[in-house]
Structures are given as C-alpha cells and as structure tokens.
Short mmCIF file of C-alpha atoms in Angstrom, two decimals:
data_model
loop_
_atom_site.label_atom_id
_atom_site.label_comp_id
_atom_site.label_asym_id
_atom_site.label_seq_id
_atom_site.Cartn_x
_atom_site.Cartn_y
_atom_site.Cartn_z
CA MET D 40 -4.86 10.01 25.47
CA GLY D 41 -4.55 12.87 22.97
CA THR D 42 -5.12 16.60 22.80
CA THR D 43 -8.58 17.99 22.19
CA ALA D 44 -7.65 18.71 18.58
CA GLU D 45 -6.29 15.19 18.16
CA MET D 46 -9.45 13.51 19.41
CA ALA D 47 -11.85 15.62 17.37
CA ALA D 48 -13.36 14.11 14.24
CA PRO D 49 -11.21 14.86 11.16
CA PRO D 50 -12.64 17.29 8.62
CA ALA D 51 -14.41 16.07 5.50
CA LEU D 52 -12.14 15.90 2.49
CA GLY D 53 -12.60 17.77 -0.74
CA ASN D 54 -10.01 18.78 -3.28
CA ALA D 55 -8.08 20.66 -0.64
CA ALA D 56 -6.11 19.11 2.19
CA PRO D 57 -7.44 19.39 5.74
CA ARG D 58 -6.39 22.63 7.41
CA MET D 59 -3.64 22.35 9.98
CA CYS D 60 -3.53 24.19 13.31
CA GLY D 61 -2.40 27.73 12.71
CA ASP D 62 -3.68 28.09 9.14
CA SER D 63 -5.17 31.52 8.53
CA LYS D 64 -6.46 31.00 4.99
CA SER D 65 -8.61 28.26 3.52
CA ASP D 66 -7.39 28.89 -0.03
CA GLN D 67 -3.73 28.16 0.62
CA PRO D 68 -1.88 25.88 -1.82
CA PRO D 69 -1.41 22.26 -0.63
CA GLN D 70 2.21 22.87 0.38
CA ALA D 71 1.26 25.84 2.56
CA GLN D 72 -1.57 23.92 4.15
CA THR D 73 0.87 21.14 5.04
CA VAL D 74 3.80 23.18 6.36
CA ALA D 75 1.60 25.44 8.50
CA GLY D 76 0.88 24.53 12.07
CA GLY D 77 4.17 24.81 13.92
CA GLY D 78 7.41 22.88 14.06
CA LEU D 79 7.52 19.27 12.89
CA SER D 80 9.68 16.50 14.34
CA ILE D 81 9.84 13.21 12.42
CA VAL D 82 11.44 10.37 14.37
CA VAL D 83 12.39 7.28 12.37
CA LEU D 84 12.87 4.35 14.73
CA GLY D 85 14.86 1.58 13.07
CA ALA D 86 16.82 4.18 11.11
CA SER D 87 19.69 1.79 10.32
CA GLY D 88 17.46 -0.80 8.64
CA ASP D 89 16.63 -1.44 4.99
CA LEU D 90 13.08 -0.10 5.16
CA ALA D 91 14.22 3.25 6.53
CA LYS D 92 17.11 3.46 4.09
CA LYS D 93 15.21 2.50 0.94
CA LYS D 94 11.70 3.84 1.62
CA THR D 95 11.21 6.05 4.67
CA PHE D 96 14.08 8.54 4.31
CA PRO D 97 13.69 8.86 0.50
CA ALA D 98 9.95 9.53 0.94
CA ILE D 99 10.61 12.25 3.52
CA PHE D 100 13.26 13.73 1.21
CA ASN D 101 10.83 13.86 -1.72
CA LEU D 102 8.32 15.74 0.44
CA TYR D 103 11.04 18.10 1.62
CA LYS D 104 12.34 19.02 -1.84
CA GLN D 105 8.79 19.71 -3.07
CA GLY D 106 8.07 22.10 -0.22
CA PHE D 107 5.59 19.92 1.66
CA LEU D 108 7.55 20.07 4.91
CA PRO D 109 8.09 23.19 7.06
CA ASN D 110 11.37 25.01 7.49
CA GLU D 111 11.02 24.33 11.21
CA LEU D 112 11.76 20.65 10.64
CA GLN D 113 13.94 18.16 12.40
CA ILE D 114 14.38 14.50 11.52
CA ILE D 115 15.80 12.10 14.07
CA GLY D 116 16.98 8.63 13.22
CA TYR D 117 17.00 6.26 16.20
CA ALA D 118 18.41 2.72 16.23
CA ARG D 119 20.61 0.38 18.23
CA SER D 120 23.54 0.62 15.80
CA ASN D 121 26.43 2.66 17.17
CA MET D 122 26.74 5.14 14.28
CA THR D 123 27.43 8.84 13.85
CA ASN D 124 25.39 11.33 11.86
CA GLU D 125 27.89 10.97 9.01
CA ASP D 126 27.54 7.17 9.04
CA LEU D 127 23.78 7.49 8.58
CA TYR D 128 24.22 10.07 5.82
CA LYS D 129 26.46 7.65 3.91
CA LYS D 130 23.88 4.85 4.25
CA ILE D 131 20.98 6.85 2.84
CA ARG D 132 22.61 9.36 0.45
CA GLY D 133 22.57 6.97 -2.52
CA TYR D 134 18.79 6.54 -2.17
CA LEU D 135 18.00 10.27 -2.25
CA LYS D 136 17.20 11.20 -5.86
CA PRO D 137 17.09 14.96 -6.52
CA GLY D 138 14.84 14.64 -9.60
CA ARG D 139 13.15 17.94 -10.32
CA THR D 140 14.17 20.58 -7.81
CA ASP D 141 14.32 24.35 -7.73
CA PRO D 142 16.35 25.31 -10.87
CA MET D 143 18.14 27.92 -8.77
CA LYS D 144 19.56 25.19 -6.52
CA LYS D 145 22.12 22.52 -7.27
CA PRO D 146 20.79 18.98 -6.70
CA GLU D 147 23.67 18.18 -4.37
CA ASP D 148 22.90 21.26 -2.31
CA VAL D 149 19.29 20.12 -1.87
CA ILE D 150 20.47 16.73 -0.62
CA ASN D 151 22.94 18.32 1.79
CA GLN D 152 20.30 20.71 3.13
CA PHE D 153 18.06 17.73 3.81
CA LEU D 154 20.79 15.70 5.49
CA ASN D 155 21.58 18.66 7.74
CA LYS D 156 18.04 18.32 9.10
CA ILE D 157 18.82 14.77 10.31
CA THR D 158 20.29 13.84 13.68
CA TYR D 159 21.14 10.27 14.61
CA LEU D 160 20.74 8.85 18.11
CA HIS D 161 21.57 5.32 19.13
CA GLY D 162 19.93 3.52 22.03
CA ASP D 163 18.09 0.41 23.10
CA TYR D 164 14.44 -0.27 22.35
CA ASN D 165 13.77 -1.85 25.73
CA ALA D 166 15.16 0.73 28.16
CA ASP D 167 14.19 4.20 29.39
CA GLU D 168 17.47 5.99 28.81
CA GLY D 169 17.42 6.19 25.03
CA PHE D 170 13.86 7.52 24.91
CA ILE D 171 14.56 10.09 27.62
CA THR D 172 17.44 11.34 25.47
CA LEU D 173 15.20 11.25 22.41
CA ASN D 174 12.58 13.39 24.11
CA GLU D 175 15.25 15.85 25.25
CA GLU D 176 16.49 16.20 21.67
CA VAL D 177 12.99 16.82 20.31
CA SER D 178 12.12 19.25 23.12
CA LYS D 179 15.35 21.17 22.57
CA PHE D 180 14.50 21.69 18.90
CA GLU D 181 10.94 22.73 19.72
CA GLN D 182 12.16 25.26 22.27
CA GLU D 183 14.79 26.75 19.97
CA LYS D 184 12.76 26.86 16.76
CA CYS D 185 9.19 27.30 17.99
CA GLY D 186 9.45 29.10 21.30
CA GLU D 187 7.03 28.64 24.18
CA ASP D 188 3.75 29.56 22.49
CA ARG D 189 3.68 27.89 19.07
CA ARG D 190 2.13 24.48 18.56
CA THR D 191 4.39 21.58 17.60
CA ARG D 192 3.93 18.20 15.92
CA ARG D 193 5.62 14.85 16.57
CA LEU D 194 5.50 11.94 14.13
CA PHE D 195 7.06 8.62 15.16
CA TYR D 196 7.65 6.19 12.28
CA LEU D 197 8.25 2.62 13.50
CA ALA D 198 10.40 1.07 10.75
CA LEU D 199 10.83 -1.91 13.06
CA PRO D 200 9.79 -5.55 13.41
CA PRO D 201 6.26 -5.77 14.87
CA SER D 202 7.61 -7.79 17.81
CA VAL D 203 9.10 -4.61 19.31
CA TYR D 204 6.09 -2.34 18.66
CA PRO D 205 4.60 -2.76 22.16
CA VAL D 206 7.76 -2.00 24.12
CA VAL D 207 8.81 0.90 21.88
CA SER D 208 5.29 2.32 22.06
CA GLN D 209 5.38 2.11 25.86
CA TRP D 210 8.50 4.27 25.97
CA ILE D 211 7.07 6.76 23.48
CA ARG D 212 3.93 7.01 25.61
CA LYS D 213 5.92 7.36 28.82
CA HIS D 214 8.64 9.79 27.70
CA CYS D 215 7.97 11.34 24.29
CA MET D 216 4.36 12.53 24.07
CA ASN D 217 3.81 16.05 22.81
CA THR D 218 2.18 18.47 25.25
CA ARG D 219 1.92 21.34 22.72
CA GLY D 220 0.24 19.66 19.76
CA TRP D 221 -0.32 16.26 18.24
CA THR D 222 1.60 13.00 18.47
CA ARG D 223 1.11 10.39 15.73
CA VAL D 224 2.60 6.92 15.43
CA VAL D 225 3.03 5.06 12.14
CA VAL D 226 3.35 1.27 12.32
CA GLU D 227 4.30 -1.02 9.44
CA LYS D 228 2.78 -4.36 8.51
CA PRO D 229 2.63 -7.23 9.28
CA PHE D 230 0.03 -6.54 11.93
CA GLY D 231 0.18 -9.96 13.56
CA LYS D 232 0.26 -13.48 12.08
CA ASP D 233 -3.36 -14.46 12.68
CA LEU D 234 -6.48 -13.12 14.37
CA ASP D 235 -5.34 -13.73 17.95
CA SER D 236 -1.89 -12.18 17.53
CA ALA D 237 -3.31 -9.21 15.60
CA GLU D 238 -5.91 -8.57 18.29
CA ALA D 239 -3.26 -8.85 21.00
CA LEU D 240 -1.09 -6.29 19.19
CA SER D 241 -4.08 -4.00 18.62
CA SER D 242 -4.97 -4.19 22.31
CA GLN D 243 -1.42 -3.37 23.37
CA LEU D 244 -1.19 -0.37 21.05
CA GLY D 245 -4.77 0.68 21.77
CA ALA D 246 -4.01 0.89 25.48
CA LEU D 247 -1.28 3.44 24.72
CA PHE D 248 -2.65 5.51 21.84
CA SER D 249 -6.07 6.53 20.58
CA GLU D 250 -7.20 5.33 17.14
CA GLU D 251 -6.71 8.91 15.91
CA GLN D 252 -3.04 8.74 16.90
CA LEU D 253 -2.32 5.37 15.25
CA TYR D 254 -1.59 5.06 11.51
CA ARG D 255 -1.31 1.46 10.29
CA ILE D 256 0.46 1.90 7.00
CA ASP D 257 -0.19 -0.35 4.01
CA HIS D 258 1.87 1.15 1.21
CA TYR D 259 -0.39 -0.35 -1.47
CA LEU D 260 -3.05 2.18 -0.48
CA GLY D 261 -0.64 4.93 -1.52
CA LYS D 262 -0.09 3.68 -5.07
CA GLU D 263 -1.40 6.00 -7.76
CA LEU D 264 -3.61 3.45 -9.52
CA VAL D 265 -5.02 2.15 -6.24
CA GLN D 266 -5.92 5.72 -5.29
CA ASN D 267 -7.59 6.05 -8.69
CA LEU D 268 -9.94 3.12 -8.07
CA LEU D 269 -12.61 5.09 -6.24
CA VAL D 270 -12.48 7.98 -8.71
CA MET D 271 -12.75 5.60 -11.65
CA ARG D 272 -15.65 3.63 -10.14
CA PHE D 273 -17.81 6.42 -8.81
CA SER D 274 -17.11 9.31 -11.22
CA ASN D 275 -17.70 7.64 -14.59
CA ARG D 276 -21.31 7.16 -15.64
CA PHE D 277 -20.67 4.17 -17.86
CA PHE D 278 -19.09 2.17 -15.01
CA VAL D 279 -21.75 2.82 -12.38
CA PRO D 280 -24.58 0.66 -13.88
CA ILE D 281 -22.38 -2.25 -15.01
CA TRP D 282 -20.22 -2.72 -11.88
CA ASN D 283 -22.18 -5.69 -10.53
CA ARG D 284 -22.96 -9.40 -10.83
CA ASP D 285 -25.29 -8.87 -13.80
CA ASN D 286 -22.40 -7.85 -16.04
CA ILE D 287 -19.16 -9.00 -14.42
CA ALA D 288 -18.14 -12.67 -14.72
CA SER D 289 -15.04 -12.64 -12.52
CA VAL D 290 -12.39 -10.38 -11.02
CA GLN D 291 -8.71 -11.18 -10.59
CA ILE D 292 -6.36 -9.25 -8.32
CA VAL D 293 -2.86 -10.37 -9.15
CA PHE D 294 0.59 -9.75 -7.66
CA LYS D 295 3.57 -11.37 -9.38
CA GLU D 296 7.30 -11.12 -8.72
CA ASP D 297 9.94 -12.50 -11.06
CA PHE D 298 12.45 -13.08 -8.25
CA GLY D 299 12.61 -15.20 -5.11
CA THR D 300 13.37 -14.32 -1.51
CA GLU D 301 16.74 -12.64 -2.30
CA GLY D 302 18.12 -12.44 1.22
CA ARG D 303 14.70 -12.08 2.92
CA GLY D 304 14.20 -15.81 3.28
CA GLY D 305 14.24 -15.76 7.08
CA TYR D 306 11.53 -13.12 7.28
CA PHE D 307 9.45 -14.50 4.43
CA ASP D 308 9.57 -18.09 5.69
CA GLU D 309 7.99 -16.95 8.95
CA TYR D 310 5.01 -15.37 7.20
CA GLY D 311 4.52 -16.76 3.67
CA ILE D 312 2.82 -15.21 0.66
CA ILE D 313 -0.70 -15.03 2.15
CA ARG D 314 0.35 -13.13 5.27
CA ASP D 315 2.95 -11.07 3.43
CA ILE D 316 0.89 -9.95 0.41
CA ILE D 317 -2.67 -11.23 0.19
CA GLN D 318 -4.18 -10.62 3.64
CA ASN D 319 -3.11 -6.96 3.58
CA HIS D 320 -2.14 -5.46 0.20
CA LEU D 321 -4.49 -7.36 -2.07
CA VAL D 322 -7.40 -7.36 0.38
CA GLN D 323 -7.14 -3.56 0.52
CA VAL D 324 -7.42 -3.47 -3.28
CA LEU D 325 -10.37 -5.89 -3.08
CA CYS D 326 -12.16 -3.47 -0.73
CA LEU D 327 -11.82 -0.58 -3.16
CA VAL D 328 -13.01 -2.71 -6.08
CA THR D 329 -16.10 -4.01 -4.27
CA MET D 330 -17.19 -1.48 -1.62
CA GLU D 331 -20.34 0.60 -1.94
CA LYS D 332 -20.13 4.32 -2.59
CA PRO D 333 -19.34 6.11 0.69
CA VAL D 334 -21.40 9.03 1.95
CA SER D 335 -18.36 11.28 1.44
CA LEU D 336 -14.58 11.09 1.28
CA HIS D 337 -14.37 11.60 5.02
CA PRO D 338 -11.86 8.93 6.17
CA GLU D 339 -14.35 7.20 8.46
CA HIS D 340 -17.03 7.04 5.77
CA VAL D 341 -14.61 5.35 3.36
CA ARG D 342 -13.36 2.90 5.97
CA ASP D 343 -16.91 2.10 7.09
CA GLU D 344 -17.72 0.84 3.59
CA LYS D 345 -14.55 -1.24 3.44
CA VAL D 346 -15.48 -2.98 6.68
CA LYS D 347 -19.03 -3.60 5.45
CA VAL D 348 -17.93 -5.44 2.32
CA LEU D 349 -15.30 -7.48 4.19
CA ARG D 350 -18.02 -8.69 6.55
CA CYS D 351 -19.81 -10.15 3.52
CA VAL D 352 -16.89 -12.38 2.46
CA GLU D 353 -17.82 -16.05 2.88
CA PRO D 354 -15.51 -18.56 4.61
CA ILE D 355 -12.79 -19.79 2.26
CA ARG D 356 -13.26 -23.33 0.97
CA ASP D 357 -10.28 -25.64 0.46
CA GLU D 358 -11.33 -26.46 -3.11
CA ASP D 359 -10.98 -22.75 -3.92
CA VAL D 360 -7.33 -22.59 -2.87
CA VAL D 361 -4.09 -23.53 -4.63
CA ILE D 362 -0.81 -23.04 -2.76
CA GLY D 363 2.67 -23.70 -4.11
CA GLN D 364 6.38 -23.39 -3.46
CA TYR D 365 8.96 -22.69 -6.16
CA GLU D 366 11.75 -25.17 -6.83
CA GLY D 367 14.93 -24.00 -5.11
CA TYR D 368 13.20 -22.06 -2.33
CA LYS D 369 14.75 -24.32 0.31
CA ASP D 370 18.23 -23.65 -1.09
CA ASP D 371 18.14 -20.27 0.64
CA PRO D 372 20.30 -20.80 3.76
CA THR D 373 17.97 -18.60 5.85
CA VAL D 374 14.97 -20.82 5.06
CA ARG D 375 14.08 -23.87 7.18
CA LYS D 376 14.95 -27.09 5.38
CA ASN D 377 11.63 -28.73 6.21
CA THR D 378 9.58 -25.62 5.49
CA THR D 379 6.08 -25.84 4.03
CA THR D 380 5.68 -22.07 3.66
CA PRO D 381 3.81 -21.17 0.44
CA THR D 382 5.53 -18.83 -2.01
CA PHE D 383 2.42 -18.86 -4.23
CA ALA D 384 -1.28 -18.77 -3.51
CA SER D 385 -4.41 -18.44 -5.63
CA ILE D 386 -7.59 -18.03 -3.57
CA ALA D 387 -11.18 -17.53 -4.70
CA LEU D 388 -13.22 -15.29 -2.44
CA ARG D 389 -16.99 -14.94 -2.63
CA ILE D 390 -18.91 -11.90 -1.43
CA ASN D 391 -22.41 -12.64 -0.23
CA ASN D 392 -24.28 -9.42 -0.95
CA GLU D 393 -26.69 -8.10 -3.55
CA ARG D 394 -24.03 -6.56 -5.79
CA TRP D 395 -21.57 -9.46 -5.94
CA ASP D 396 -23.44 -12.70 -5.27
CA GLY D 397 -22.03 -15.39 -7.58
CA VAL D 398 -18.96 -13.44 -8.79
CA PRO D 399 -15.64 -15.13 -7.95
CA PHE D 400 -12.82 -12.85 -6.84
CA ILE D 401 -9.52 -14.61 -7.54
CA ILE D 402 -6.70 -13.24 -5.39
CA LYS D 403 -3.34 -14.46 -6.66
CA ALA D 404 0.21 -13.73 -5.53
CA GLY D 405 3.51 -15.46 -6.06
CA LYS D 406 7.28 -15.24 -6.15
CA ALA D 407 9.74 -16.43 -8.81
CA LEU D 408 7.13 -16.22 -11.57
CA ASP D 409 7.39 -15.32 -15.25
CA SER D 410 6.98 -11.55 -14.82
CA ARG D 411 6.71 -8.72 -12.34
CA LYS D 412 3.35 -7.00 -12.21
CA ALA D 413 0.34 -6.15 -10.09
CA GLU D 414 -3.06 -5.61 -11.65
CA VAL D 415 -6.82 -5.76 -11.26
CA ARG D 416 -8.53 -7.62 -14.11
CA VAL D 417 -12.31 -7.32 -14.37
CA GLN D 418 -13.77 -9.74 -16.94
CA PHE D 419 -17.29 -9.08 -18.23
CA LYS D 420 -19.82 -11.64 -19.33
CA ASP D 421 -20.32 -12.52 -22.99
CA ALA D 422 -22.36 -10.11 -25.08
CA PRO D 423 -25.72 -11.77 -25.90
CA GLY D 424 -26.51 -12.59 -29.51
CA ASP D 425 -23.08 -13.33 -30.96
CA ILE D 426 -23.89 -12.40 -34.58
CA PHE D 427 -20.21 -11.77 -35.43
CA LYS D 428 -19.12 -15.18 -34.13
CA CYS D 429 -16.52 -13.42 -32.03
CA LYS D 430 -16.94 -15.21 -28.70
CA LYS D 431 -13.76 -17.13 -29.46
CA GLN D 432 -11.88 -13.83 -29.50
CA GLY D 433 -12.34 -13.50 -25.75
CA ARG D 434 -14.38 -11.39 -23.41
CA ASN D 435 -14.29 -7.69 -22.68
CA GLU D 436 -12.00 -6.84 -19.80
CA PHE D 437 -11.14 -3.74 -17.85
CA VAL D 438 -7.58 -3.86 -16.53
CA MET D 439 -5.88 -1.57 -14.04
CA ARG D 440 -2.12 -2.13 -14.14
CA LEU D 441 -0.87 -1.05 -10.70
CA GLN D 442 2.82 -1.69 -11.41
CA PRO D 443 5.00 -1.43 -13.38
CA ASN D 444 3.96 0.73 -16.38
CA GLU D 445 0.87 2.14 -14.66
CA ALA D 446 -2.10 2.00 -17.01
CA MET D 447 -5.83 1.45 -17.41
CA TYR D 448 -7.07 -0.27 -20.55
CA MET D 449 -10.22 -1.88 -21.93
CA LYS D 450 -9.99 -5.07 -23.96
CA LEU D 451 -12.61 -4.79 -26.71
CA THR D 452 -13.67 -6.83 -29.71
CA MET D 453 -13.06 -4.82 -32.86
CA LYS D 454 -13.25 -5.33 -36.62
CA GLU D 455 -9.89 -6.35 -38.00
CA PRO D 456 -8.77 -3.91 -40.74
CA GLY D 457 -9.34 -5.35 -44.23
CA LEU D 458 -12.03 -6.34 -46.69
CA GLU D 459 -13.53 -9.11 -44.58
CA MET D 460 -15.83 -8.76 -41.56
CA LYS D 461 -13.46 -10.42 -39.13
CA ALA D 462 -13.38 -9.71 -35.40
CA THR D 463 -10.23 -9.35 -33.32
CA GLN D 464 -9.26 -8.28 -29.84
CA SER D 465 -7.73 -4.85 -29.25
CA GLU D 466 -7.77 -2.22 -26.53
CA LEU D 467 -8.54 1.35 -25.55
CA ASP D 468 -5.48 2.38 -23.59
CA MET D 469 -4.63 5.08 -21.06
CA SER D 470 -0.99 4.58 -20.11
CA TYR D 471 0.34 7.01 -17.56
CA SER D 472 3.81 7.22 -19.11
CA LEU D 473 2.25 8.50 -22.32
CA ARG D 474 -0.70 10.52 -21.05
CA TYR D 475 1.17 12.18 -18.18
CA GLN D 476 4.66 12.57 -19.57
CA ASP D 477 5.42 15.69 -17.53
CA VAL D 478 3.96 14.41 -14.27
CA VAL D 479 6.08 12.73 -11.62
CA ILE D 480 4.00 10.01 -9.96
CA PRO D 481 4.69 10.11 -6.22
CA GLU D 482 5.91 7.07 -4.37
CA ALA D 483 3.37 5.37 -2.12
CA TYR D 484 5.30 6.04 1.10
CA GLU D 485 5.66 9.69 0.14
CA ARG D 486 1.90 10.11 -0.17
CA LEU D 487 1.11 8.23 3.05
CA ILE D 488 3.63 10.12 5.20
CA LEU D 489 2.09 13.33 3.89
CA ASP D 490 -1.38 12.02 4.79
CA THR D 491 -0.12 11.32 8.31
CA ILE D 492 1.08 14.89 8.70
CA ARG D 493 -2.25 16.16 7.39
CA GLY D 494 -4.18 13.90 9.72
CA ASP D 495 -5.98 12.10 6.88
CA GLN D 496 -6.54 8.43 7.80
CA GLN D 497 -8.52 7.48 4.68
CA HIS D 498 -5.64 5.41 3.30
CA PHE D 499 -4.72 3.70 6.57
CA VAL D 500 -6.14 0.52 8.08
CA ARG D 501 -8.59 0.88 10.96
CA ARG D 502 -8.59 -1.63 13.83
CA ASP D 503 -11.98 -3.20 13.02
CA GLU D 504 -11.00 -3.45 9.35
CA LEU D 505 -7.82 -5.30 10.31
CA LYS D 506 -9.78 -7.66 12.55
CA VAL D 507 -12.29 -8.60 9.84
CA ALA D 508 -9.49 -9.25 7.32
CA TRP D 509 -7.83 -11.63 9.77
CA GLU D 510 -11.15 -13.35 10.46
CA ILE D 511 -11.36 -14.20 6.76
CA PHE D 512 -7.89 -15.72 6.44
CA THR D 513 -7.00 -17.14 9.88
CA PRO D 514 -8.92 -20.45 9.53
CA LEU D 515 -7.27 -21.07 6.14
CA LEU D 516 -3.82 -20.18 7.47
CA HIS D 517 -4.22 -22.57 10.39
CA ARG D 518 -5.20 -25.38 8.01
CA ILE D 519 -2.16 -24.64 5.84
CA ASP D 520 0.16 -24.49 8.87
CA ALA D 521 -1.21 -27.88 9.95
CA GLY D 522 -0.39 -29.37 6.55
CA LYS D 523 -4.03 -30.01 5.59
CA LEU D 524 -3.70 -28.47 2.10
CA PRO D 525 -1.36 -29.87 -0.57
CA LEU D 526 1.68 -27.72 -1.37
CA VAL D 527 2.41 -27.88 -5.12
CA SER D 528 5.90 -27.41 -6.52
CA TYR D 529 6.41 -25.09 -9.51
CA LYS D 530 9.37 -24.06 -11.64
CA GLN D 531 11.00 -20.66 -11.28
CA GLY D 532 10.07 -18.38 -14.16
CA SER D 533 6.78 -20.17 -14.82
CA ARG D 534 3.22 -18.87 -14.44
CA GLY D 535 2.95 -20.85 -11.21
CA PRO D 536 1.29 -24.21 -10.55
CA THR D 537 -0.87 -25.49 -13.40
CA GLU D 538 -3.51 -26.22 -10.76
CA ALA D 539 -3.98 -22.45 -10.42
CA ASN D 540 -4.90 -22.19 -14.11
CA ASP D 541 -7.34 -25.06 -13.64
CA LEU D 542 -8.90 -23.19 -10.71
CA ILE D 543 -9.63 -19.98 -12.62
CA THR D 544 -10.95 -21.99 -15.58
CA ARG D 545 -13.32 -23.86 -13.27
CA LEU D 546 -14.46 -20.52 -11.86
CA GLY D 547 -15.42 -19.33 -15.32
CA TYR D 548 -12.49 -17.14 -16.40
CA VAL D 549 -11.99 -17.18 -20.18
CA ARG D 550 -8.44 -16.61 -21.40
CA THR D 551 -7.81 -14.77 -24.68
CA ASP D 552 -5.29 -16.89 -26.58
CA GLY D 553 -2.70 -14.94 -28.51
CA TYR D 554 -3.56 -11.52 -27.04
CA CYS D 555 -0.85 -9.59 -25.18
CA TRP D 556 -1.07 -6.01 -23.98
CA LYS D 557 2.04 -3.95 -24.74
CA PRO D 558 2.73 -0.57 -23.16
CA PRO D 559 2.47 2.05 -25.94
CA THR D 560 5.67 3.71 -27.09
CA LEU D 561 4.21 6.20 -29.57
CA LYS D 562 5.80 9.61 -29.12
CA VAL D 563 3.50 12.60 -29.15
CA GLU D 564 4.57 15.15 -31.74
CA PRO D 565 4.80 18.74 -30.48
CA ALA D 566 2.06 21.08 -31.63
CA ALA D 567 2.87 23.20 -34.68
#
C-alpha cells in the first residue's frame, strides 16, 4: 500500500519537526527540515471551489512565503471547470495576502512567484483520462526537477464533497501513486452523516490507502488556542491537581456565529449544526480538555488517549438536549420549506470515568446568534467557607477564547478598590494580541498542511476515533431526523432558545450577572 518509509511508525515529537528523507543534520531549522527530502507536488482537487480559493491556496501560499516549502515545488489545481491558468490566478489572487515577506522582495513579486508554481488542469472526477494526464504532469515535473535518483513527495488535497472521495481516490490509487517516495491524501469533513455512512466511507478509503497515507483534516485542531490546550493542561503545576471532578463544576464548549447560512443553505440543510460543528470540531476540543496525559507527543500516543476518553462518554439523554432553528431560516431559497434541520444545539455529555464522573460537559453551537465566538469555559466549584459573602459574585472560571481575539483568562473574586471590604469579579488576562504583538498567528489550514508534509498525524482524526465519535451522536441524530425531539424557534441575534439557558442552569452552571470580559486595549510603552 505504501513505501517502507511510509508504513514505518512516525518518529516521536519533541520541539523539532520530524526529519524528512534526505536530511543530513538533526539541528536544522524547521524550514530546512520541511523543505528537505526531494521535490514536492501538491495537487488540489476541487481547485475551482470556495474551499480551495479561500483556505487551501492561501494556506499553501503562506507556507511558501515563509520558506516552509522547497524550491522544487509544483502546485496543480484540478477541477471540472474549463479554465486556464490565468483564470485560476484571477480567482485566488485576492485571497493571497503578502503580509510579512522578505524586505528585499516586493509583495507583488512574491505573489507572482507563487502563482508561477501553479498549473491548472481540468478533467472529470469519474474517468481515467484526467488522472492519467494529472500523473503525466506530476511525473514530468519530477523528472525535470529531481532527476532519476532523488526521492519525491506527492500530496493530494481533496477540497471536494465527500460523495466523490471514493471515486477520486480510486483514480489516484490507480494512476497517480508515487513510486519514488510518499503519497499522502488529505480529506475534508464531513466524514459521513452517521455511523454507517462514516464506516462505509472509511472502508472505501481504507481499501485504497493505508492509515499512514490518509489525513482526515479537522481545521479546529490547527487553531492556536486548541493547540495550546495540551501545553496548558500538562505543563502548569497549578492546573494538574485541580483538573478533575473534585474542583470543576461544569465545562462549556461553545461555538457561536452571528450570521445565518449566507448562501450555504443547501449544504447546511443536509447536515445541520450537530453534524457540521459539534460531532467533529467541538468533540475534538472536548477530547483535548478531558483526555489523560499521553505517554509522549508521538501522534499515536495522543490519539490513543483521545479514543479512550470518547469511549467513556455515556449515551446522550433527550432531556439533556435542546435543539432550535432561527426565525427566517426557511426563507433561504436553497433550504427545504418543510425542513426540521437544527441551526442550534445545546447538548450535555457525561464522561463515566474516575476523573470526570458527575461533571456535565455542555457542548453548544448555533447560527444567527448575538455574537461570533468560540471558547472553552471551565467553571470551578464554590470556595468553601464564604467569609466574604462573595458567592453572589459568581464562581471562578478559566476561559480559553479560541476565536476571535484569542485569549486565556481567569475569572477571580477580588477586593473592589476603596475603603470597604467589598468583593467583585475581575480577571487575570493573557490576550494574544497584547502579549504577542509581533507574532503572526498561523492559520489552522496552514499548520495542518505543514503537518501533512512533515508526516505528523497528531492533529488529524484517526479512523477508530472517528468511529467512536459517530457512535456517540448517531442515535441522537436518528431521533432528531425522525422528529422525536422538539425543535424550538429562536430570534436572530438572540442568545438562542431560552430552553438552552434553562438546561445549563439545571446542570449547575452559575452565571455572573453584570460581568463582561473585554479584550484589553492597553498599549505597551517602549522601554526607555
């Protein structure tokens, strides 16, 4: 199925990236470690679509301008649209942001150099001819740039609907496999609609590629604050002893959008908020919040612990679920008029293990709400012996703001300034925009494409992990699809159904009235 190097166990991860084939030094900088190893061909299938235009090509460009891609690089866009190279350049140019580049180069020159690396091919997804031509184009580049002896690398990025994954993968397997190095295939979510469809898709892809060749991308695992979760949990002494049921009252993992379907109604109505956001993105965050400390940062050790904690999630009870649909959702002409697809869901999960027994994990996601944000909110139990009568001020919370305005902050009870001993709620704040003013936070897709090139699968979903996640949600989804749970209407721009607030109150969450975190705007004065 793969080369000997491909099938071997990946190296353990430390601060340095895994060495690529051809590296001669172990102390090379990250860029050198990535670009070494022979020519690289990146094939973007679905190159004319929105995902490729807005995410995939910009991510590859950001890696290119920072020196993470080799000079011996070709990028091929493949799609059914009958376009020229210049047509594709026009589609994607506006999404390529030069940002910080080599001061000796003009930003426009950097963009043009990148575009000159791209070739566009058009062809069908369900016929041999286009993939034969694709292989000829890749092989021609490898012969011209790498010669006969050097190893080469082929990365196929499927920016396509999952329905065409099997047939496209068949043609890649038949015509486009690399005989001089590795071949890796990146597939986008959604990975099925329920357990049966996900397993069928996994079986189809698994018959064509080894698990080491498949990279199931969930872009939430590439977000900076999500990547920080394991470091925060396992590298700070004061978190280690309190991260358990003895101290934590509840955990909320929240995803909110302040807009509706906006032209994606047809796609969204087929899947709904649970399949689109909760079963994948937010469950991945849940794993990192709740998993046990892995033996090492080896990708398989990390993913083993994620699977273990998912296996401890109890079946979801109907009384722990609130689903809703915003008013006006059916006005979208691409949405079915009789649709019962939820645009909002709040679900309480319970983890039956020694660390988390009794702690509710409230997973909430919705569209057309009052704000746009994603965060993890850990609420601690009340401090015993309330001598300052401050329980009414609210509980301590640790919040990780994933987007926007990336931040980590602790809500604490403090003495209010003045002559009286009066308690108030404030925070200890670490906002990225203030603390890391000179650091450019990479986009999630940028980081994950780089991980694919490096062969690091830590931040990608393994087949058994995907299966367990679907086992948790499939029974609930089937009950929703059958109309067995009430669908509550809510106003656009609201916090969602009031029933969702009632749910978290019943589960023991205590809201702090009047408190609102504001991103700091204090400017740091330069040193004298």
